[in-house]
Amino acid sequence: MRSQFIVFEGPEGGGKSTQIARLATHLTIEGHEVVVTREPGGTPVGDAIRLVLLERDDDVMLAETEAFLLSAARAQHVHDVIRPALRRGCVVLCDRYADSTRAYQGGGGGMSADDLECLQRIATGGLTPDLRLLLDLPVETGLARRHQDPSTVNRIDRAERAYHEQVRDAFLRLARAEPDSWTIIDASRSIDLVSDDVIRTVRAHLLDTV
Ligand code: TYD
């Protein structure tokens, strides 16, 4: 079977981790070797960077600072986890990747697309996803879900509503600009309905690429 790099993206509260776990179980039963990973994180150095980025109450962190930290974590992640798994023929399911930087630090944080592409080129070495799923939902719904469990609320979740609206708009623009590599899924629905769509989309994609 051919390796696949499948990325889940979207604004807060879309339930990416639940959907990834369900999909991973499904694909494993179907005989795929699956690797589940996430950003920021996925390596020891990435996990340490994640703490700096998300656990601090430092509301004044610049978008540029965030972008450098995220890119540093991504470079290590691509090198240590993603590329080796793809070389082994695995299906890699990644919770966020470069489009999150475009949407959050670009759309929300105001960094220019050119500056971000320059960082991405270094961090990813040109590795792009085979398929991207955008779990899209209204900002209000997503943030309300997120704030139901205050222990999971991180520094970025606490950004103002307008920031999150810009992030969502940026994701939608990215997905609409490249419809062949994105599928937009309405994540405001029940977990089961979303999961049906996720599994159907990935299955169709895998059949297309054998
Ligand atoms: P996490 O707790 O994993 O949230 P989620 O379940 O929404 O993915 O926190 C990741 C946070 O980091 C999230 O608020 C989005 C943010 N982020 C960026 O701002 N830029 C990025 O490039 C990435 C990968 C994440």
PDB file of C-alpha atoms and ligand atoms in Angstrom:
ATOM      1  CA  MET A   1       0.000   0.000   0.000  1.00  0.00           C
ATOM      2  CA  ARG A   2       1.172   3.505  -0.761  1.00  0.00           C
ATOM      3  CA  SER A   3       2.022   5.787   2.161  1.00  0.00           C
ATOM      4  CA  GLN A   4      -0.334   8.672   2.820  1.00  0.00           C
ATOM      5  CA  PHE A   5       0.050  11.941   4.696  1.00  0.00           C
ATOM      6  CA  ILE A   6      -3.380  13.041   5.913  1.00  0.00           C
ATOM      7  CA  VAL A   7      -3.761  16.237   7.914  1.00  0.00           C
ATOM      8  CA  PHE A   8      -6.654  17.462  10.046  1.00  0.00           C
ATOM      9  CA  GLU A   9      -7.047  21.218  10.297  1.00  0.00           C
ATOM     10  CA  GLY A  10      -9.585  23.699  11.592  1.00  0.00           C
ATOM     11  CA  PRO A  11     -10.556  26.246  14.203  1.00  0.00           C
ATOM     12  CA  GLU A  12     -10.918  25.426  17.892  1.00  0.00           C
ATOM     13  CA  GLY A  13     -13.421  22.850  19.132  1.00  0.00           C
ATOM     14  CA  GLY A  14     -13.894  20.876  15.912  1.00  0.00           C
ATOM     15  CA  GLY A  15     -13.137  17.558  17.627  1.00  0.00           C
ATOM     16  CA  LYS A  16     -10.060  16.690  15.558  1.00  0.00           C
ATOM     17  CA  SER A  17      -8.487  14.385  18.135  1.00  0.00           C
ATOM     18  CA  THR A  18     -11.685  12.334  18.586  1.00  0.00           C
ATOM     19  CA  GLN A  19     -12.099  12.001  14.828  1.00  0.00           C
ATOM     20  CA  ILE A  20      -8.464  11.054  14.304  1.00  0.00           C
ATOM     21  CA  ALA A  21      -8.720   8.336  16.969  1.00  0.00           C
ATOM     22  CA  ARG A  22     -11.849   6.877  15.333  1.00  0.00           C
ATOM     23  CA  LEU A  23     -10.339   6.982  11.870  1.00  0.00           C
ATOM     24  CA  ALA A  24      -7.124   5.371  13.114  1.00  0.00           C
ATOM     25  CA  THR A  25      -9.065   2.447  14.599  1.00  0.00           C
ATOM     26  CA  HIS A  26     -11.009   2.059  11.378  1.00  0.00           C
ATOM     27  CA  LEU A  27      -7.934   2.108   9.126  1.00  0.00           C
ATOM     28  CA  THR A  28      -6.021  -0.273  11.384  1.00  0.00           C
ATOM     29  CA  ILE A  29      -8.862  -2.789  11.199  1.00  0.00           C
ATOM     30  CA  GLU A  30      -8.733  -2.455   7.407  1.00  0.00           C
ATOM     31  CA  GLY A  31      -5.068  -3.469   7.500  1.00  0.00           C
ATOM     32  CA  HIS A  32      -3.233  -0.142   7.236  1.00  0.00           C
ATOM     33  CA  GLU A  33      -0.254   0.673   9.385  1.00  0.00           C
ATOM     34  CA  VAL A  34      -1.285   3.971  10.967  1.00  0.00           C
ATOM     35  CA  VAL A  35       0.804   6.594  12.748  1.00  0.00           C
ATOM     36  CA  VAL A  36      -1.061   9.268  14.719  1.00  0.00           C
ATOM     37  CA  THR A  37       0.777  12.443  15.590  1.00  0.00           C
ATOM     38  CA  ARG A  38       0.128  16.113  16.274  1.00  0.00           C
ATOM     39  CA  GLU A  39       1.525  19.629  16.111  1.00  0.00           C
ATOM     40  CA  PRO A  40       2.899  21.388  17.962  1.00  0.00           C
ATOM     41  CA  GLY A  41       4.500  18.266  19.432  1.00  0.00           C
ATOM     42  CA  GLY A  42       5.215  14.784  18.160  1.00  0.00           C
ATOM     43  CA  THR A  43       8.840  14.722  19.359  1.00  0.00           C
ATOM     44  CA  PRO A  44      10.491  15.456  22.739  1.00  0.00           C
ATOM     45  CA  VAL A  45      11.736  18.831  21.509  1.00  0.00           C
ATOM     46  CA  GLY A  46       8.331  19.531  19.936  1.00  0.00           C
ATOM     47  CA  ASP A  47       6.578  18.757  23.219  1.00  0.00           C
ATOM     48  CA  ALA A  48       8.900  21.150  25.040  1.00  0.00           C
ATOM     49  CA  ILE A  49       8.147  23.861  22.453  1.00  0.00           C
ATOM     50  CA  ARG A  50       4.428  23.145  22.865  1.00  0.00           C
ATOM     51  CA  LEU A  51       4.682  23.979  26.548  1.00  0.00           C
ATOM     52  CA  VAL A  52       6.372  27.311  25.787  1.00  0.00           C
ATOM     53  CA  LEU A  53       3.745  28.141  23.167  1.00  0.00           C
ATOM     54  CA  LEU A  54       0.570  27.088  24.897  1.00  0.00           C
ATOM     55  CA  GLU A  55       1.040  26.755  28.626  1.00  0.00           C
ATOM     56  CA  ARG A  56       2.411  30.210  29.343  1.00  0.00           C
ATOM     57  CA  ASP A  57       0.100  33.028  30.282  1.00  0.00           C
ATOM     58  CA  ASP A  58       2.186  35.291  28.144  1.00  0.00           C
ATOM     59  CA  ASP A  59      -0.493  37.035  26.107  1.00  0.00           C
ATOM     60  CA  VAL A  60       2.013  39.304  24.412  1.00  0.00           C
ATOM     61  CA  MET A  61       3.817  36.596  22.437  1.00  0.00           C
ATOM     62  CA  LEU A  62       4.315  37.940  18.909  1.00  0.00           C
ATOM     63  CA  ALA A  63       2.930  36.001  15.934  1.00  0.00           C
ATOM     64  CA  GLU A  64       6.522  35.958  14.649  1.00  0.00           C
ATOM     65  CA  THR A  65       7.731  34.313  17.877  1.00  0.00           C
ATOM     66  CA  GLU A  66       4.984  31.729  17.596  1.00  0.00           C
ATOM     67  CA  ALA A  67       5.796  31.052  13.937  1.00  0.00           C
ATOM     68  CA  PHE A  68       9.483  30.459  14.660  1.00  0.00           C
ATOM     69  CA  LEU A  69       8.692  28.137  17.574  1.00  0.00           C
ATOM     70  CA  LEU A  70       6.103  26.201  15.563  1.00  0.00           C
ATOM     71  CA  SER A  71       8.461  25.914  12.596  1.00  0.00           C
ATOM     72  CA  ALA A  72      11.285  24.668  14.803  1.00  0.00           C
ATOM     73  CA  ALA A  73       8.993  21.981  16.216  1.00  0.00           C
ATOM     74  CA  ARG A  74       7.781  21.126  12.689  1.00  0.00           C
ATOM     75  CA  ALA A  75      11.277  20.669  11.274  1.00  0.00           C
ATOM     76  CA  GLN A  76      12.067  18.082  13.952  1.00  0.00           C
ATOM     77  CA  HIS A  77       8.678  16.422  13.563  1.00  0.00           C
ATOM     78  CA  VAL A  78       8.985  16.071   9.772  1.00  0.00           C
ATOM     79  CA  HIS A  79      12.504  14.686  10.094  1.00  0.00           C
ATOM     80  CA  ASP A  80      12.019  12.339  13.054  1.00  0.00           C
ATOM     81  CA  VAL A  81       8.434  11.130  12.695  1.00  0.00           C
ATOM     82  CA  ILE A  82       6.578  11.967   9.486  1.00  0.00           C
ATOM     83  CA  ARG A  83       9.133  11.195   6.767  1.00  0.00           C
ATOM     84  CA  PRO A  84      10.315   7.937   8.395  1.00  0.00           C
ATOM     85  CA  ALA A  85       6.680   6.752   8.744  1.00  0.00           C
ATOM     86  CA  LEU A  86       5.959   7.614   5.112  1.00  0.00           C
ATOM     87  CA  ARG A  87       9.083   5.747   4.047  1.00  0.00           C
ATOM     88  CA  ARG A  88       7.743   2.669   5.900  1.00  0.00           C
ATOM     89  CA  GLY A  89       4.504   2.898   3.875  1.00  0.00           C
ATOM     90  CA  CYS A  90       2.303   4.091   6.767  1.00  0.00           C
ATOM     91  CA  VAL A  91      -0.808   6.235   6.742  1.00  0.00           C
ATOM     92  CA  VAL A  92       0.190   9.264   8.834  1.00  0.00           C
ATOM     93  CA  LEU A  93      -2.708  11.072  10.528  1.00  0.00           C
ATOM     94  CA  CYS A  94      -1.491  14.446  11.738  1.00  0.00           C
ATOM     95  CA  ASP A  95      -3.469  16.796  13.986  1.00  0.00           C
ATOM     96  CA  ARG A  96      -2.543  20.198  12.464  1.00  0.00           C
ATOM     97  CA  TYR A  97       0.383  21.055  10.165  1.00  0.00           C
ATOM     98  CA  ALA A  98       1.585  23.978   8.063  1.00  0.00           C
ATOM     99  CA  ASP A  99      -1.902  25.305   7.227  1.00  0.00           C
ATOM    100  CA  SER A 100      -2.476  25.977  10.921  1.00  0.00           C
ATOM    101  CA  THR A 101       0.476  28.368  10.820  1.00  0.00           C
ATOM    102  CA  ARG A 102      -0.972  30.026   7.710  1.00  0.00           C
ATOM    103  CA  ALA A 103      -4.372  30.387   9.406  1.00  0.00           C
ATOM    104  CA  TYR A 104      -3.321  31.307  12.977  1.00  0.00           C
ATOM    105  CA  GLN A 105      -0.083  33.255  12.600  1.00  0.00           C
ATOM    106  CA  GLY A 106      -1.043  34.564   9.134  1.00  0.00           C
ATOM    107  CA  GLY A 107      -4.831  35.009   9.244  1.00  0.00           C
ATOM    108  CA  GLY A 108      -5.095  35.656  12.981  1.00  0.00           C
ATOM    109  CA  GLY A 109      -1.647  37.087  13.713  1.00  0.00           C
ATOM    110  CA  GLY A 110      -1.246  39.155  10.546  1.00  0.00           C
ATOM    111  CA  MET A 111       2.062  37.738   9.268  1.00  0.00           C
ATOM    112  CA  SER A 112       2.581  37.982   5.524  1.00  0.00           C
ATOM    113  CA  ALA A 113       2.118  34.923   3.344  1.00  0.00           C
ATOM    114  CA  ASP A 114       5.618  35.389   1.890  1.00  0.00           C
ATOM    115  CA  ASP A 115       7.305  35.351   5.285  1.00  0.00           C
ATOM    116  CA  LEU A 116       5.344  32.293   6.331  1.00  0.00           C
ATOM    117  CA  GLU A 117       6.131  30.401   3.118  1.00  0.00           C
ATOM    118  CA  CYS A 118       9.803  31.045   3.680  1.00  0.00           C
ATOM    119  CA  LEU A 119       9.591  29.498   7.169  1.00  0.00           C
ATOM    120  CA  GLN A 120       7.470  26.596   5.903  1.00  0.00           C
ATOM    121  CA  ARG A 121       9.974  25.779   3.198  1.00  0.00           C
ATOM    122  CA  ILE A 122      12.673  25.366   5.823  1.00  0.00           C
ATOM    123  CA  ALA A 123      10.472  23.503   8.304  1.00  0.00           C
ATOM    124  CA  THR A 124       8.811  21.043   5.929  1.00  0.00           C
ATOM    125  CA  GLY A 125      11.514  20.670   3.265  1.00  0.00           C
ATOM    126  CA  GLY A 126       8.607  20.807   0.800  1.00  0.00           C
ATOM    127  CA  LEU A 127       6.592  17.953   2.331  1.00  0.00           C
ATOM    128  CA  THR A 128       2.907  18.674   1.697  1.00  0.00           C
ATOM    129  CA  PRO A 129      -0.136  16.624   2.752  1.00  0.00           C
ATOM    130  CA  ASP A 130      -1.780  14.202   0.315  1.00  0.00           C
ATOM    131  CA  LEU A 131      -5.160  15.098   1.809  1.00  0.00           C
ATOM    132  CA  ARG A 132      -6.338  17.821   4.200  1.00  0.00           C
ATOM    133  CA  LEU A 133      -9.604  17.690   6.093  1.00  0.00           C
ATOM    134  CA  LEU A 134     -10.951  20.977   7.364  1.00  0.00           C
ATOM    135  CA  LEU A 135     -13.219  20.356  10.347  1.00  0.00           C
ATOM    136  CA  ASP A 136     -15.093  23.618  10.081  1.00  0.00           C
ATOM    137  CA  LEU A 137     -17.585  25.092  12.540  1.00  0.00           C
ATOM    138  CA  PRO A 138     -18.744  28.517  13.731  1.00  0.00           C
ATOM    139  CA  VAL A 139     -16.278  30.138  16.124  1.00  0.00           C
ATOM    140  CA  GLU A 140     -18.889  30.569  18.829  1.00  0.00           C
ATOM    141  CA  THR A 141     -19.784  26.863  18.809  1.00  0.00           C
ATOM    142  CA  GLY A 142     -16.145  25.792  18.818  1.00  0.00           C
ATOM    143  CA  LEU A 143     -15.073  28.083  21.639  1.00  0.00           C
ATOM    144  CA  ALA A 144     -18.108  27.116  23.739  1.00  0.00           C
ATOM    145  CA  ARG A 145     -17.151  23.426  23.345  1.00  0.00           C
ATOM    146  CA  ARG A 146     -13.582  24.251  24.221  1.00  0.00           C
ATOM    147  CA  HIS A 147     -14.440  26.206  27.353  1.00  0.00           C
ATOM    148  CA  GLN A 148     -16.662  23.386  28.676  1.00  0.00           C
ATOM    149  CA  ASP A 149     -13.490  21.839  30.067  1.00  0.00           C
ATOM    150  CA  PRO A 150     -11.365  24.694  31.444  1.00  0.00           C
ATOM    151  CA  SER A 151      -8.385  22.348  31.972  1.00  0.00           C
ATOM    152  CA  THR A 152      -7.957  22.078  28.173  1.00  0.00           C
ATOM    153  CA  VAL A 153      -8.065  25.824  27.476  1.00  0.00           C
ATOM    154  CA  ASN A 154      -4.656  27.058  26.277  1.00  0.00           C
ATOM    155  CA  ARG A 155      -3.157  30.499  25.683  1.00  0.00           C
ATOM    156  CA  ILE A 156      -4.294  30.651  22.058  1.00  0.00           C
ATOM    157  CA  ASP A 157      -7.875  29.561  22.917  1.00  0.00           C
ATOM    158  CA  ARG A 158      -8.048  32.630  25.144  1.00  0.00           C
ATOM    159  CA  ALA A 159      -7.379  35.031  22.245  1.00  0.00           C
ATOM    160  CA  GLU A 160     -10.246  37.365  21.413  1.00  0.00           C
ATOM    161  CA  ARG A 161     -13.179  36.278  19.296  1.00  0.00           C
ATOM    162  CA  ALA A 162     -12.111  38.429  16.293  1.00  0.00           C
ATOM    163  CA  TYR A 163      -8.798  36.552  16.151  1.00  0.00           C
ATOM    164  CA  HIS A 164     -10.612  33.214  15.955  1.00  0.00           C
ATOM    165  CA  GLU A 165     -12.945  34.541  13.243  1.00  0.00           C
ATOM    166  CA  GLN A 166      -9.909  35.524  11.174  1.00  0.00           C
ATOM    167  CA  VAL A 167      -8.413  32.085  11.708  1.00  0.00           C
ATOM    168  CA  ARG A 168     -11.595  30.378  10.507  1.00  0.00           C
ATOM    169  CA  ASP A 169     -11.845  32.672   7.461  1.00  0.00           C
ATOM    170  CA  ALA A 170      -8.225  31.932   6.599  1.00  0.00           C
ATOM    171  CA  PHE A 171      -8.807  28.166   6.752  1.00  0.00           C
ATOM    172  CA  LEU A 172     -11.846  28.484   4.493  1.00  0.00           C
ATOM    173  CA  ARG A 173      -9.886  30.608   2.009  1.00  0.00           C
ATOM    174  CA  LEU A 174      -7.030  28.089   1.939  1.00  0.00           C
ATOM    175  CA  ALA A 175      -9.422  25.181   1.386  1.00  0.00           C
ATOM    176  CA  ARG A 176     -11.414  26.938  -1.334  1.00  0.00           C
ATOM    177  CA  ALA A 177      -8.240  27.952  -3.161  1.00  0.00           C
ATOM    178  CA  GLU A 178      -7.103  24.318  -3.504  1.00  0.00           C
ATOM    179  CA  PRO A 179     -10.264  22.194  -3.572  1.00  0.00           C
ATOM    180  CA  ASP A 180      -8.413  19.147  -4.941  1.00  0.00           C
ATOM    181  CA  SER A 181      -6.371  18.654  -1.814  1.00  0.00           C
ATOM    182  CA  TRP A 182      -8.955  19.752   0.793  1.00  0.00           C
ATOM    183  CA  THR A 183     -12.298  18.416   1.971  1.00  0.00           C
ATOM    184  CA  ILE A 184     -14.401  20.727   4.127  1.00  0.00           C
ATOM    185  CA  ILE A 185     -16.469  18.888   6.741  1.00  0.00           C
ATOM    186  CA  ASP A 186     -19.200  20.488   8.855  1.00  0.00           C
ATOM    187  CA  ALA A 187     -17.928  19.762  12.370  1.00  0.00           C
ATOM    188  CA  SER A 188     -20.819  21.447  14.165  1.00  0.00           C
ATOM    189  CA  ARG A 189     -22.791  18.173  13.866  1.00  0.00           C
ATOM    190  CA  SER A 190     -22.688  15.094  16.113  1.00  0.00           C
ATOM    191  CA  ILE A 191     -19.470  13.103  16.483  1.00  0.00           C
ATOM    192  CA  ASP A 192     -21.038  10.155  14.630  1.00  0.00           C
ATOM    193  CA  LEU A 193     -22.147  12.189  11.620  1.00  0.00           C
ATOM    194  CA  VAL A 194     -18.770  13.905  11.351  1.00  0.00           C
ATOM    195  CA  SER A 195     -17.005  10.574  11.702  1.00  0.00           C
ATOM    196  CA  ASP A 196     -19.094   9.054   8.873  1.00  0.00           C
ATOM    197  CA  ASP A 197     -17.964  11.890   6.583  1.00  0.00           C
ATOM    198  CA  VAL A 198     -14.337  11.638   7.682  1.00  0.00           C
ATOM    199  CA  ILE A 199     -14.194   7.893   7.072  1.00  0.00           C
ATOM    200  CA  ARG A 200     -16.010   8.153   3.724  1.00  0.00           C
ATOM    201  CA  THR A 201     -13.671  10.917   2.538  1.00  0.00           C
ATOM    202  CA  VAL A 202     -10.500   9.107   3.537  1.00  0.00           C
ATOM    203  CA  ARG A 203     -11.690   5.808   2.114  1.00  0.00           C
ATOM    204  CA  ALA A 204     -12.498   7.403  -1.240  1.00  0.00           C
ATOM    205  CA  HIS A 205      -9.118   9.113  -1.254  1.00  0.00           C
ATOM    206  CA  LEU A 206      -7.260   5.862  -0.492  1.00  0.00           C
ATOM    207  CA  LEU A 207      -9.164   4.011  -3.229  1.00  0.00           C
ATOM    208  CA  ASP A 208      -8.279   6.785  -5.663  1.00  0.00           C
ATOM    209  CA  THR A 209      -4.601   6.557  -4.921  1.00  0.00           C
ATOM    210  CA  VAL A 210      -3.933   2.775  -4.937  1.00  0.00           C
TER     211      VAL A 210
HETATM  212  P1  TYD B   1      -4.299  22.006  20.980  1.00  0.00           P
HETATM  213  O1  TYD B   1      -4.561  21.907  22.436  1.00  0.00           O
HETATM  214  O2  TYD B   1      -3.619  20.864  20.316  1.00  0.00           O
HETATM  215  O3  TYD B   1      -5.638  22.438  20.283  1.00  0.00           O
HETATM  216  P2  TYD B   1      -6.428  21.834  19.089  1.00  0.00           P
HETATM  217  O4  TYD B   1      -7.129  20.625  19.653  1.00  0.00           O
HETATM  218  O5  TYD B   1      -7.361  22.952  18.715  1.00  0.00           O
HETATM  219  O6  TYD B   1      -5.456  21.501  17.995  1.00  0.00           O
HETATM  220  O7  TYD B   1      -3.465  23.335  20.745  1.00  0.00           O
HETATM  221  C1  TYD B   1      -2.894  23.669  19.564  1.00  0.00           C
HETATM  222  C2  TYD B   1      -2.990  25.171  19.465  1.00  0.00           C
HETATM  223  O8  TYD B   1      -1.898  25.680  18.729  1.00  0.00           O
HETATM  224  C3  TYD B   1      -4.261  25.624  18.782  1.00  0.00           C
HETATM  225  O9  TYD B   1      -4.808  26.724  19.483  1.00  0.00           O
HETATM  226  C4  TYD B   1      -3.765  26.096  17.428  1.00  0.00           C
HETATM  227  C5  TYD B   1      -2.349  26.514  17.694  1.00  0.00           C
HETATM  228  N1  TYD B   1      -1.456  26.402  16.530  1.00  0.00           N
HETATM  229  C6  TYD B   1      -1.052  27.538  15.876  1.00  0.00           C
HETATM  230  O10 TYD B   1      -1.406  28.655  16.282  1.00  0.00           O
HETATM  231  N2  TYD B   1      -0.248  27.440  14.774  1.00  0.00           N
HETATM  232  C7  TYD B   1       0.183  26.218  14.323  1.00  0.00           C
HETATM  233  O11 TYD B   1       0.928  26.149  13.315  1.00  0.00           O
HETATM  234  C8  TYD B   1      -0.223  25.032  15.020  1.00  0.00           C
HETATM  235  C9  TYD B   1       0.238  23.692  14.566  1.00  0.00           C
HETATM  236  C10 TYD B   1      -1.055  25.167  16.116  1.00  0.00           C
END
